[in-house]
PDB file of C-alpha atoms in Angstrom:
ATOM      1  CA  MET A  24      -3.743  16.446 -17.412  1.00 96.00           C
ATOM      2  CA  THR A  25      -1.286  18.539 -15.398  1.00 96.00           C
ATOM      3  CA  ALA A  26      -0.764  19.205 -11.702  1.00 94.00           C
ATOM      4  CA  ASP A  27      -3.062  22.256 -12.129  1.00 96.00           C
ATOM      5  CA  ASP A  28      -5.926  19.784 -12.534  1.00 97.00           C
ATOM      6  CA  GLY A  29      -5.447  18.498  -8.989  1.00 97.00           C
ATOM      7  CA  ALA A  30      -8.647  20.059  -7.585  1.00 97.00           C
ATOM      8  CA  ALA A  31     -10.718  18.661 -10.493  1.00 98.00           C
ATOM      9  CA  LEU A  32      -9.242  15.213  -9.903  1.00 98.00           C
ATOM     10  CA  VAL A  33     -10.019  15.384  -6.160  1.00 97.00           C
ATOM     11  CA  SER A  34     -13.646  16.299  -7.007  1.00 97.00           C
ATOM     12  CA  LEU A  35     -13.980  13.423  -9.521  1.00 98.00           C
ATOM     13  CA  VAL A  36     -12.539  10.806  -7.145  1.00 98.00           C
ATOM     14  CA  THR A  37     -14.918  11.977  -4.438  1.00 96.00           C
ATOM     15  CA  ARG A  38     -17.922  11.661  -6.850  1.00 97.00           C
ATOM     16  CA  ILE A  39     -16.846   8.137  -7.904  1.00 97.00           C
ATOM     17  CA  GLU A  40     -16.306   6.842  -4.358  1.00 96.00           C
ATOM     18  CA  SER A  41     -19.562   8.385  -3.017  1.00 95.00           C
ATOM     19  CA  VAL A  42     -21.528   6.249  -5.531  1.00 95.00           C
ATOM     20  CA  ASP A  43     -19.380   3.111  -5.682  1.00 93.00           C
ATOM     21  CA  ASN A  44     -18.992   3.133  -1.872  1.00 91.00           C
ATOM     22  CA  PRO A  45     -15.751   1.192  -1.616  1.00 91.00           C
ATOM     23  CA  PRO A  46     -14.618   0.223   1.920  1.00 88.00           C
ATOM     24  CA  TYR A  47     -12.132   3.153   1.897  1.00 90.00           C
ATOM     25  CA  ARG A  48     -11.948   6.785   0.899  1.00 93.00           C
ATOM     26  CA  THR A  49      -9.052   8.419  -0.950  1.00 93.00           C
ATOM     27  CA  SER A  50      -8.037  11.612   0.839  1.00 91.00           C
ATOM     28  CA  PRO A  51      -7.219  14.781  -1.130  1.00 93.00           C
ATOM     29  CA  GLU A  52      -3.594  14.340  -0.009  1.00 90.00           C
ATOM     30  CA  GLU A  53      -3.476  10.838  -1.492  1.00 91.00           C
ATOM     31  CA  VAL A  54      -5.056  11.998  -4.742  1.00 94.00           C
ATOM     32  CA  LEU A  55      -2.541  14.853  -5.146  1.00 93.00           C
ATOM     33  CA  GLU A  56       0.292  12.338  -4.623  1.00 90.00           C
ATOM     34  CA  TYR A  57      -0.463  11.112  -8.139  1.00 91.00           C
ATOM     35  CA  PHE A  58       1.343  14.214  -9.341  1.00 92.00           C
ATOM     36  CA  ASP A  59       4.293  13.665  -7.016  1.00 85.00           C
ATOM     37  CA  ALA A  60       7.787  14.236  -8.444  1.00 78.00           C
ATOM     38  CA  SER A  61       9.109  10.927  -7.050  1.00 74.00           C
ATOM     39  CA  HIS A  62       7.445   9.242 -10.027  1.00 83.00           C
ATOM     40  CA  ASP A  63       7.588   9.859 -13.726  1.00 92.00           C
ATOM     41  CA  TRP A  64       3.897  10.205 -14.559  1.00 96.00           C
ATOM     42  CA  SER A  65       1.578  10.804 -17.418  1.00 97.00           C
ATOM     43  CA  ALA A  66      -2.169  11.484 -17.197  1.00 98.00           C
ATOM     44  CA  LEU A  67      -5.103  11.841 -19.535  1.00 98.00           C
ATOM     45  CA  GLY A  68      -8.473  13.325 -18.666  1.00 97.00           C
ATOM     46  CA  ALA A  69     -11.920  13.402 -20.318  1.00 97.00           C
ATOM     47  CA  TRP A  70     -13.832  16.658 -19.958  1.00 97.00           C
ATOM     48  CA  ASP A  71     -17.483  17.402 -20.764  1.00 96.00           C
ATOM     49  CA  ASP A  72     -18.855  20.475 -22.462  1.00 96.00           C
ATOM     50  CA  ALA A  73     -19.084  22.254 -19.087  1.00 96.00           C
ATOM     51  CA  GLN A  74     -15.345  21.643 -18.568  1.00 95.00           C
ATOM     52  CA  ARG A  75     -16.013  19.165 -15.807  1.00 97.00           C
ATOM     53  CA  LEU A  76     -13.565  16.276 -15.482  1.00 98.00           C
ATOM     54  CA  VAL A  77     -15.573  13.054 -16.039  1.00 98.00           C
ATOM     55  CA  ALA A  78     -12.819  10.414 -16.431  1.00 98.00           C
ATOM     56  CA  PHE A  79      -9.108  10.034 -15.899  1.00 98.00           C
ATOM     57  CA  GLY A  80      -6.220   7.640 -16.414  1.00 98.00           C
ATOM     58  CA  PHE A  81      -2.790   7.799 -14.762  1.00 97.00           C
ATOM     59  CA  VAL A  82       0.449   5.975 -15.511  1.00 97.00           C
ATOM     60  CA  ARG A  83       3.226   6.292 -12.914  1.00 95.00           C
ATOM     61  CA  VAL A  84       6.746   4.834 -13.111  1.00 93.00           C
ATOM     62  CA  ARG A  85       8.631   4.978  -9.810  1.00 82.00           C
ATOM     63  CA  ARG A  86      12.128   6.279 -10.169  1.00 78.00           C
ATOM     64  CA  GLY A  87      13.627   4.107  -7.439  1.00 71.00           C
ATOM     65  CA  ASP A  88      12.911   0.835  -9.216  1.00 72.00           C
ATOM     66  CA  SER A  89      16.083  -0.918 -10.376  1.00 71.00           C
ATOM     67  CA  THR A  90      15.786  -4.701 -10.761  1.00 79.00           C
ATOM     68  CA  LEU A  91      12.242  -4.392 -12.238  1.00 87.00           C
ATOM     69  CA  VAL A  92      10.739  -1.210 -13.706  1.00 91.00           C
ATOM     70  CA  ARG A  93       7.045  -0.965 -12.978  1.00 93.00           C
ATOM     71  CA  ALA A  94       4.319   1.240 -14.503  1.00 96.00           C
ATOM     72  CA  PHE A  95       1.310   1.583 -12.197  1.00 96.00           C
ATOM     73  CA  CYS A  96      -2.020   2.355 -13.869  1.00 98.00           C
ATOM     74  CA  SER A  97      -5.031   3.805 -12.112  1.00 96.00           C
ATOM     75  CA  GLY A  98      -8.150   5.650 -13.266  1.00 97.00           C
ATOM     76  CA  GLY A  99     -11.907   6.035 -13.048  1.00 97.00           C
ATOM     77  CA  VAL A 100     -15.071   7.244 -14.802  1.00 97.00           C
ATOM     78  CA  ALA A 101     -17.785   9.410 -13.305  1.00 98.00           C
ATOM     79  CA  PRO A 102     -20.849   7.251 -12.485  1.00 97.00           C
ATOM     80  CA  ASP A 103     -23.122   9.296 -14.815  1.00 96.00           C
ATOM     81  CA  ARG A 104     -20.835   8.795 -17.817  1.00 97.00           C
ATOM     82  CA  ARG A 105     -20.309   5.075 -17.680  1.00 96.00           C
ATOM     83  CA  GLY A 106     -21.272   2.837 -20.614  1.00 94.00           C
ATOM     84  CA  GLU A 107     -19.960   5.301 -23.183  1.00 96.00           C
ATOM     85  CA  GLY A 108     -16.590   3.617 -23.760  1.00 95.00           C
ATOM     86  CA  LEU A 109     -14.534   6.150 -21.750  1.00 97.00           C
ATOM     87  CA  GLY A 110     -13.056   3.460 -19.447  1.00 96.00           C
ATOM     88  CA  GLY A 111     -11.968   1.229 -22.264  1.00 96.00           C
ATOM     89  CA  ALA A 112     -10.465   4.091 -24.235  1.00 97.00           C
ATOM     90  CA  LEU A 113      -8.490   5.305 -21.264  1.00 97.00           C
ATOM     91  CA  LEU A 114      -7.280   1.754 -20.499  1.00 97.00           C
ATOM     92  CA  ASP A 115      -6.049   1.397 -24.062  1.00 98.00           C
ATOM     93  CA  TRP A 116      -4.162   4.703 -23.745  1.00 98.00           C
ATOM     94  CA  GLN A 117      -2.708   3.671 -20.362  1.00 98.00           C
ATOM     95  CA  THR A 118      -1.432   0.373 -21.698  1.00 97.00           C
ATOM     96  CA  GLY A 119       0.243   2.022 -24.666  1.00 97.00           C
ATOM     97  CA  ARG A 120       1.620   4.895 -22.653  1.00 98.00           C
ATOM     98  CA  ALA A 121       2.976   2.524 -19.990  1.00 97.00           C
ATOM     99  CA  ARG A 122       4.895   0.621 -22.685  1.00 96.00           C
ATOM    100  CA  GLN A 123       6.336   3.900 -23.931  1.00 96.00           C
ATOM    101  CA  MET A 124       7.340   5.082 -20.442  1.00 96.00           C
ATOM    102  CA  LEU A 125       8.987   1.775 -19.643  1.00 94.00           C
ATOM    103  CA  ALA A 126      10.991   2.011 -22.890  1.00 93.00           C
ATOM    104  CA  GLU A 127      11.878   5.620 -22.188  1.00 92.00           C
ATOM    105  CA  SER A 128      13.079   4.883 -18.658  1.00 88.00           C
ATOM    106  CA  GLY A 129      16.469   3.821 -20.064  1.00 84.00           C
ATOM    107  CA  ARG A 130      16.841   1.178 -17.388  1.00 80.00           C
ATOM    108  CA  ASP A 131      18.251  -2.200 -18.350  1.00 82.00           C
ATOM    109  CA  ALA A 132      15.700  -4.227 -16.423  1.00 85.00           C
ATOM    110  CA  PRO A 133      12.464  -6.145 -17.158  1.00 91.00           C
ATOM    111  CA  GLY A 134       9.240  -4.126 -17.130  1.00 93.00           C
ATOM    112  CA  ARG A 135       5.801  -4.699 -15.664  1.00 95.00           C
ATOM    113  CA  ILE A 136       2.503  -2.859 -16.183  1.00 97.00           C
ATOM    114  CA  VAL A 137       0.416  -3.112 -12.978  1.00 97.00           C
ATOM    115  CA  VAL A 138      -3.264  -2.613 -12.188  1.00 97.00           C
ATOM    116  CA  HIS A 139      -4.763  -3.357  -8.761  1.00 96.00           C
ATOM    117  CA  VAL A 140      -8.320  -4.674  -8.847  1.00 96.00           C
ATOM    118  CA  ASP A 141     -10.644  -5.027  -5.826  1.00 93.00           C
ATOM    119  CA  ASP A 142     -12.756  -8.206  -5.595  1.00 91.00           C
ATOM    120  CA  ASP A 143     -15.977  -6.568  -6.780  1.00 87.00           C
ATOM    121  CA  MET A 144     -14.463  -4.850  -9.859  1.00 92.00           C
ATOM    122  CA  GLU A 145     -15.546  -7.569 -12.258  1.00 92.00           C
ATOM    123  CA  THR A 146     -15.990  -5.228 -15.259  1.00 92.00           C
ATOM    124  CA  LEU A 147     -12.411  -3.941 -14.905  1.00 94.00           C
ATOM    125  CA  ALA A 148     -11.078  -7.457 -14.533  1.00 96.00           C
ATOM    126  CA  ARG A 149     -12.774  -8.516 -17.759  1.00 96.00           C
ATOM    127  CA  GLN A 150     -11.387  -5.451 -19.611  1.00 96.00           C
ATOM    128  CA  LEU A 151      -7.909  -6.213 -18.394  1.00 97.00           C
ATOM    129  CA  ARG A 152      -8.015  -9.865 -19.456  1.00 97.00           C
ATOM    130  CA  ARG A 153      -9.090  -8.820 -22.921  1.00 96.00           C
ATOM    131  CA  ARG A 154      -5.992  -6.645 -23.132  1.00 96.00           C
ATOM    132  CA  GLY A 155      -3.590  -9.375 -22.120  1.00 96.00           C
ATOM    133  CA  PHE A 156      -3.369  -8.696 -18.368  1.00 98.00           C
ATOM    134  CA  GLU A 157      -3.280 -11.690 -16.024  1.00 97.00           C
ATOM    135  CA  PRO A 158      -3.797 -11.887 -12.243  1.00 96.00           C
ATOM    136  CA  ARG A 159      -0.367 -12.472 -10.694  1.00 94.00           C
ATOM    137  CA  ARG A 160      -0.871 -11.822  -6.999  1.00 93.00           C
ATOM    138  CA  TRP A 161      -3.757 -11.925  -4.541  1.00 94.00           C
ATOM    139  CA  TYR A 162      -4.153 -10.001  -1.295  1.00 93.00           C
ATOM    140  CA  SER A 163      -6.420 -10.226   1.691  1.00 94.00           C
ATOM    141  CA  GLN A 164      -7.471  -7.390   3.936  1.00 95.00           C
ATOM    142  CA  LEU A 165      -7.683  -8.521   7.596  1.00 97.00           C
ATOM    143  CA  ARG A 166      -8.927  -7.027  10.833  1.00 98.00           C
ATOM    144  CA  ARG A 167      -8.548  -7.975  14.471  1.00 98.00           C
ATOM    145  CA  ASP A 168     -11.113  -7.088  17.116  1.00 98.00           C
ATOM    146  CA  LEU A 169      -9.340  -5.098  19.805  1.00 98.00           C
ATOM    147  CA  SER A 170     -11.985  -5.784  22.403  1.00 98.00           C
ATOM    148  CA  LEU A 171     -10.632  -9.358  22.593  1.00 97.00           C
ATOM    149  CA  PRO A 172      -7.727 -10.054  24.961  1.00 97.00           C
ATOM    150  CA  ILE A 173      -4.330  -9.086  23.562  1.00 97.00           C
ATOM    151  CA  PRO A 174      -1.559 -11.564  24.352  1.00 95.00           C
ATOM    152  CA  ASP A 175       1.347 -10.428  26.495  1.00 93.00           C
ATOM    153  CA  VAL A 176       4.455 -11.173  24.460  1.00 94.00           C
ATOM    154  CA  ARG A 177       7.896 -10.488  25.938  1.00 89.00           C
ATOM    155  CA  LEU A 178      11.183 -10.726  24.048  1.00 93.00           C
ATOM    156  CA  ASP A 179      14.268 -12.254  25.511  1.00 89.00           C
ATOM    157  CA  ARG A 180      17.043  -9.739  26.281  1.00 88.00           C
ATOM    158  CA  PRO A 181      18.838  -8.047  24.617  1.00 92.00           C
ATOM    159  CA  LEU A 182      15.853  -7.573  22.278  1.00 96.00           C
ATOM    160  CA  SER A 183      13.312  -4.821  23.042  1.00 96.00           C
ATOM    161  CA  VAL A 184      10.368  -3.198  21.319  1.00 97.00           C
ATOM    162  CA  GLU A 185      10.613   0.617  21.419  1.00 97.00           C
ATOM    163  CA  PRO A 186       8.675   3.492  19.896  1.00 98.00           C
ATOM    164  CA  TRP A 187       9.617   4.557  16.388  1.00 97.00           C
ATOM    165  CA  SER A 188      11.427   7.917  16.194  1.00 97.00           C
ATOM    166  CA  PRO A 189      12.736  10.112  13.351  1.00 96.00           C
ATOM    167  CA  GLU A 190      16.270   9.223  14.450  1.00 96.00           C
ATOM    168  CA  LEU A 191      15.562   5.530  13.756  1.00 96.00           C
ATOM    169  CA  ASP A 192      13.812   6.096  10.469  1.00 96.00           C
ATOM    170  CA  ASP A 193      16.713   5.632   8.069  1.00 96.00           C
ATOM    171  CA  ALA A 194      17.863   2.513   9.913  1.00 96.00           C
ATOM    172  CA  VAL A 195      14.346   1.149   9.532  1.00 97.00           C
ATOM    173  CA  ARG A 196      14.405   1.952   5.792  1.00 95.00           C
ATOM    174  CA  ARG A 197      17.646   0.014   5.372  1.00 95.00           C
ATOM    175  CA  ALA A 198      16.362  -2.831   7.447  1.00 95.00           C
ATOM    176  CA  HIS A 199      13.193  -2.934   5.305  1.00 94.00           C
ATOM    177  CA  ASN A 200      15.318  -3.223   2.161  1.00 92.00           C
ATOM    178  CA  LYS A 201      17.118  -6.214   3.654  1.00 92.00           C
ATOM    179  CA  ALA A 202      13.965  -7.892   5.040  1.00 89.00           C
ATOM    180  CA  PHE A 203      12.101  -7.714   1.762  1.00 86.00           C
ATOM    181  CA  GLY A 204      15.009  -7.876  -0.614  1.00 73.00           C
ATOM    182  CA  GLU A 205      14.236 -11.413  -1.906  1.00 65.00           C
ATOM    183  CA  GLN A 206      10.453 -11.237  -1.944  1.00 63.00           C
ATOM    184  CA  TRP A 207       8.585 -11.229  -5.243  1.00 59.00           C
ATOM    185  CA  GLY A 208       8.376  -7.822  -6.885  1.00 59.00           C
ATOM    186  CA  SER A 209      10.139  -6.034  -4.055  1.00 66.00           C
ATOM    187  CA  GLN A 210      12.234  -2.946  -4.878  1.00 73.00           C
ATOM    188  CA  PRO A 211      14.739  -1.199  -2.564  1.00 80.00           C
ATOM    189  CA  HIS A 212      13.624   2.152  -1.144  1.00 85.00           C
ATOM    190  CA  THR A 213      15.793   5.239  -1.459  1.00 85.00           C
ATOM    191  CA  PRO A 214      15.362   7.886   1.241  1.00 87.00           C
ATOM    192  CA  GLU A 215      13.195   9.846  -1.232  1.00 82.00           C
ATOM    193  CA  THR A 216      10.842   6.995  -2.143  1.00 80.00           C
ATOM    194  CA  TRP A 217      10.686   5.913   1.502  1.00 86.00           C
ATOM    195  CA  ALA A 218       9.546   9.400   2.570  1.00 84.00           C
ATOM    196  CA  GLN A 219       6.740   9.308  -0.017  1.00 76.00           C
ATOM    197  CA  GLU A 220       5.214   6.272   1.612  1.00 77.00           C
ATOM    198  CA  TRP A 221       4.013   8.028   4.712  1.00 82.00           C
ATOM    199  CA  SER A 222       1.328  10.577   3.981  1.00 82.00           C
ATOM    200  CA  HIS A 223      -0.757   9.093   6.800  1.00 91.00           C
ATOM    201  CA  HIS A 224       2.015   7.840   9.058  1.00 95.00           C
ATOM    202  CA  ALA A 225       1.041   7.445  12.726  1.00 97.00           C
ATOM    203  CA  PRO A 226       4.279   7.774  14.725  1.00 97.00           C
ATOM    204  CA  SER A 227       2.737   6.853  18.057  1.00 98.00           C
ATOM    205  CA  TRP A 228       1.447   3.616  16.538  1.00 98.00           C
ATOM    206  CA  SER A 229       4.832   2.621  15.018  1.00 98.00           C
ATOM    207  CA  PHE A 230       7.499   0.502  16.722  1.00 98.00           C
ATOM    208  CA  VAL A 231      10.976  -0.885  16.245  1.00 98.00           C
ATOM    209  CA  ALA A 232      12.494  -4.050  17.691  1.00 98.00           C
ATOM    210  CA  LEU A 233      16.132  -3.356  18.620  1.00 97.00           C
ATOM    211  CA  ASP A 234      19.008  -5.665  19.453  1.00 96.00           C
ATOM    212  CA  ARG A 235      21.444  -4.014  21.823  1.00 92.00           C
ATOM    213  CA  SER A 236      23.771  -7.001  22.252  1.00 89.00           C
ATOM    214  CA  SER A 237      26.691  -5.129  20.769  1.00 88.00           C
ATOM    215  CA  ASP A 238      28.100  -1.632  20.719  1.00 85.00           C
ATOM    216  CA  ARG A 239      26.109  -0.970  17.550  1.00 90.00           C
ATOM    217  CA  THR A 240      22.361  -1.218  18.063  1.00 94.00           C
ATOM    218  CA  GLN A 241      20.708  -3.206  15.298  1.00 96.00           C
ATOM    219  CA  VAL A 242      17.161  -3.131  13.936  1.00 97.00           C
ATOM    220  CA  ALA A 243      15.746  -6.640  14.312  1.00 97.00           C
ATOM    221  CA  GLY A 244      12.207  -5.788  13.192  1.00 97.00           C
ATOM    222  CA  TYR A 245       9.826  -2.890  12.617  1.00 98.00           C
ATOM    223  CA  LEU A 246       6.110  -2.072  12.368  1.00 98.00           C
ATOM    224  CA  MET A 247       4.912   1.078  10.698  1.00 98.00           C
ATOM    225  CA  SER A 248       1.324   2.194  11.122  1.00 98.00           C
ATOM    226  CA  SER A 249      -0.997   4.602   9.358  1.00 97.00           C
ATOM    227  CA  ARG A 250      -4.124   6.421  10.398  1.00 97.00           C
ATOM    228  CA  TYR A 251      -6.742   6.581   7.616  1.00 95.00           C
ATOM    229  CA  GLU A 252      -9.496   8.460   9.333  1.00 96.00           C
ATOM    230  CA  GLN A 253     -11.252   9.185   6.031  1.00 93.00           C
ATOM    231  CA  ASP A 254     -11.830   5.402   5.610  1.00 95.00           C
ATOM    232  CA  TRP A 255     -13.569   4.767   8.901  1.00 96.00           C
ATOM    233  CA  PRO A 256     -17.139   5.844   7.949  1.00 94.00           C
ATOM    234  CA  ALA A 257     -16.930   3.650   4.791  1.00 93.00           C
ATOM    235  CA  LEU A 258     -15.499   0.700   6.744  1.00 94.00           C
ATOM    236  CA  GLY A 259     -18.070   1.044   9.525  1.00 95.00           C
ATOM    237  CA  TRP A 260     -15.427   0.900  12.243  1.00 97.00           C
ATOM    238  CA  THR A 261     -12.263   2.645  13.433  1.00 98.00           C
ATOM    239  CA  GLU A 262      -8.924   0.962  13.053  1.00 98.00           C
ATOM    240  CA  GLY A 263      -5.186   1.298  13.428  1.00 98.00           C
ATOM    241  CA  TYR A 264      -3.655   0.140  10.173  1.00 98.00           C
ATOM    242  CA  THR A 265      -0.381  -1.783  10.071  1.00 98.00           C
ATOM    243  CA  GLU A 266       1.231  -0.485   6.910  1.00 96.00           C
ATOM    244  CA  ILE A 267       4.374  -2.663   6.900  1.00 95.00           C
ATOM    245  CA  LEU A 268       5.785  -5.317   9.195  1.00 96.00           C
ATOM    246  CA  GLY A 269       9.232  -6.820   8.772  1.00 95.00           C
ATOM    247  CA  VAL A 270      11.724  -8.952  10.666  1.00 95.00           C
ATOM    248  CA  LEU A 271      15.310  -9.348   9.582  1.00 95.00           C
ATOM    249  CA  PRO A 272      16.463 -12.959   8.824  1.00 93.00           C
ATOM    250  CA  ASP A 273      18.823 -13.245  11.804  1.00 93.00           C
ATOM    251  CA  TRP A 274      15.951 -12.648  14.241  1.00 95.00           C
ATOM    252  CA  ARG A 275      13.153 -14.697  12.698  1.00 92.00           C
ATOM    253  CA  GLY A 276      11.695 -17.410  14.930  1.00 91.00           C
ATOM    254  CA  ARG A 277      12.153 -15.340  18.073  1.00 93.00           C
ATOM    255  CA  HIS A 278       8.590 -13.890  18.300  1.00 95.00           C
ATOM    256  CA  VAL A 279       9.691 -10.438  17.110  1.00 97.00           C
ATOM    257  CA  ALA A 280       6.732 -10.026  14.710  1.00 96.00           C
ATOM    258  CA  THR A 281       4.235 -11.127  17.385  1.00 97.00           C
ATOM    259  CA  ALA A 282       5.749  -8.698  19.939  1.00 98.00           C
ATOM    260  CA  LEU A 283       5.515  -5.821  17.402  1.00 98.00           C
ATOM    261  CA  LEU A 284       1.913  -6.621  16.447  1.00 98.00           C
ATOM    262  CA  THR A 285       0.700  -6.894  20.043  1.00 98.00           C
ATOM    263  CA  ARG A 286       2.439  -3.709  21.009  1.00 98.00           C
ATOM    264  CA  ALA A 287       0.741  -1.944  18.127  1.00 98.00           C
ATOM    265  CA  MET A 288      -2.607  -3.478  19.050  1.00 98.00           C
ATOM    266  CA  ARG A 289      -2.321  -1.966  22.535  1.00 98.00           C
ATOM    267  CA  ALA A 290      -1.446   1.418  21.105  1.00 98.00           C
ATOM    268  CA  TYR A 291      -4.479   1.287  18.759  1.00 98.00           C
ATOM    269  CA  ALA A 292      -6.765   0.213  21.617  1.00 98.00           C
ATOM    270  CA  ASP A 293      -5.413   2.905  23.950  1.00 98.00           C
ATOM    271  CA  ASP A 294      -6.442   5.465  21.307  1.00 98.00           C
ATOM    272  CA  GLY A 295      -9.961   4.083  21.179  1.00 98.00           C
ATOM    273  CA  MET A 296      -9.653   2.076  17.947  1.00 98.00           C
ATOM    274  CA  GLN A 297     -12.065  -0.838  17.464  1.00 98.00           C
ATOM    275  CA  TYR A 298      -9.879  -2.954  15.183  1.00 98.00           C
ATOM    276  CA  ALA A 299      -6.346  -3.514  13.993  1.00 98.00           C
ATOM    277  CA  GLY A 300      -6.143  -3.756  10.215  1.00 98.00           C
ATOM    278  CA  LEU A 301      -3.595  -4.901   7.629  1.00 97.00           C
ATOM    279  CA  ASP A 302      -3.142  -6.501   4.202  1.00 94.00           C
ATOM    280  CA  VAL A 303      -1.353  -9.752   3.523  1.00 92.00           C
ATOM    281  CA  ASP A 304      -0.024 -11.304   0.312  1.00 89.00           C
ATOM    282  CA  ALA A 305      -1.672 -14.730  -0.176  1.00 79.00           C
ATOM    283  CA  ASP A 306       1.702 -16.090  -1.331  1.00 73.00           C
ATOM    284  CA  ASN A 307       3.771 -14.522   1.398  1.00 65.00           C
ATOM    285  CA  PRO A 308       6.744 -16.928   1.889  1.00 58.00           C
ATOM    286  CA  THR A 309       7.218 -16.071   5.581  1.00 63.00           C
ATOM    287  CA  GLY A 310       3.980 -17.717   6.699  1.00 66.00           C
ATOM    288  CA  ALA A 311       2.666 -14.360   7.987  1.00 76.00           C
ATOM    289  CA  ASP A 312      -0.950 -15.351   7.254  1.00 80.00           C
ATOM    290  CA  VAL A 313      -0.709 -18.132   9.855  1.00 87.00           C
ATOM    291  CA  LEU A 314       0.721 -15.640  12.427  1.00 91.00           C
ATOM    292  CA  PHE A 315      -2.159 -13.221  11.789  1.00 95.00           C
ATOM    293  CA  MET A 316      -4.824 -15.888  12.071  1.00 93.00           C
ATOM    294  CA  ASN A 317      -3.335 -17.154  15.331  1.00 94.00           C
ATOM    295  CA  LEU A 318      -3.550 -13.617  16.703  1.00 96.00           C
ATOM    296  CA  GLY A 319      -7.250 -13.382  15.860  1.00 97.00           C
ATOM    297  CA  TYR A 320      -7.202 -11.559  12.512  1.00 97.00           C
ATOM    298  CA  GLU A 321     -10.117 -12.302  10.134  1.00 97.00           C
ATOM    299  CA  ARG A 322     -10.470 -11.622   6.414  1.00 95.00           C
ATOM    300  CA  THR A 323     -12.830  -8.841   5.363  1.00 95.00           C
ATOM    301  CA  ARG A 324     -12.174  -8.498   1.605  1.00 94.00           C
ATOM    302  CA  GLY A 325      -9.548  -9.095  -1.075  1.00 94.00           C
ATOM    303  CA  SER A 326      -7.893  -7.738  -4.178  1.00 95.00           C
ATOM    304  CA  ALA A 327      -5.684  -8.892  -6.997  1.00 96.00           C
ATOM    305  CA  MET A 328      -2.738  -7.478  -8.914  1.00 96.00           C
ATOM    306  CA  TYR A 329      -3.071  -7.801 -12.694  1.00 98.00           C
ATOM    307  CA  THR A 330       0.034  -7.348 -14.813  1.00 97.00           C
ATOM    308  CA  VAL A 331       1.492  -7.450 -18.284  1.00 97.00           C
ATOM    309  CA  GLU A 332       5.141  -8.548 -18.215  1.00 95.00           C
ATOM    310  CA  ILE A 333       7.434  -6.718 -20.662  1.00 91.00           C
TER     311      ILE A 333
END
């Protein structure tokens, strides 16, 4: 497949999701990001006699990875062509191609082939296990009812929570690299890879905690939100989605995360959202899951990351 097949891929993903009815919808913009130049990518498609795309497999290696080179695999088969071996054949190709791309990357670092699997994708999970993949990480999707009272959290001076702005963006990127630098599987973001993260960024729902105790203002924490309107009919509710939340080590234990979350909740509610949503790593070392539960978040579904370590 090439980037010229983007429209066919958008159509296939739409057909798959309309039948499988996952609790999200992949927008055309997100589908076309598969072809983005910030990744080295390779794709294979299956076409029927009418030249209709009926299955696809993607392998993408992010160029910014340095300490660990990762190959992300994704794909799907049209509902009316399942049971013919297309999915297994594409998964075999993806696994082999991922190994090739990791070897071709030229980077002197360990490699990892990654497939994300939602809780109800039991067939895919079995296929992955047969090919040597193992579940390495588990994630929970949470939501918080915004009709419930939102705590009033105030930070001690000189800390303050302020709206995100383009002028603060690179400082937030650098703060994010520091905040997550030692977490499992984390990779530093370059300005280019950081920019690619925000196809659905909601600036008015994003906030930065600043420390103005010195001449040089420092980022103490940050919360970046996204607006996935295409997901709301499938979810059955509207939500503001917290994409990333981070607090720098020097400011942990000072309620910065709570202040950021509650400020975002109010912004979501002011725009008529019913829920605040986010994902959390089950093994998050910061204890974030306890924070979310204390603020009224509840689990709605889960997923797992399957990998082959190279």
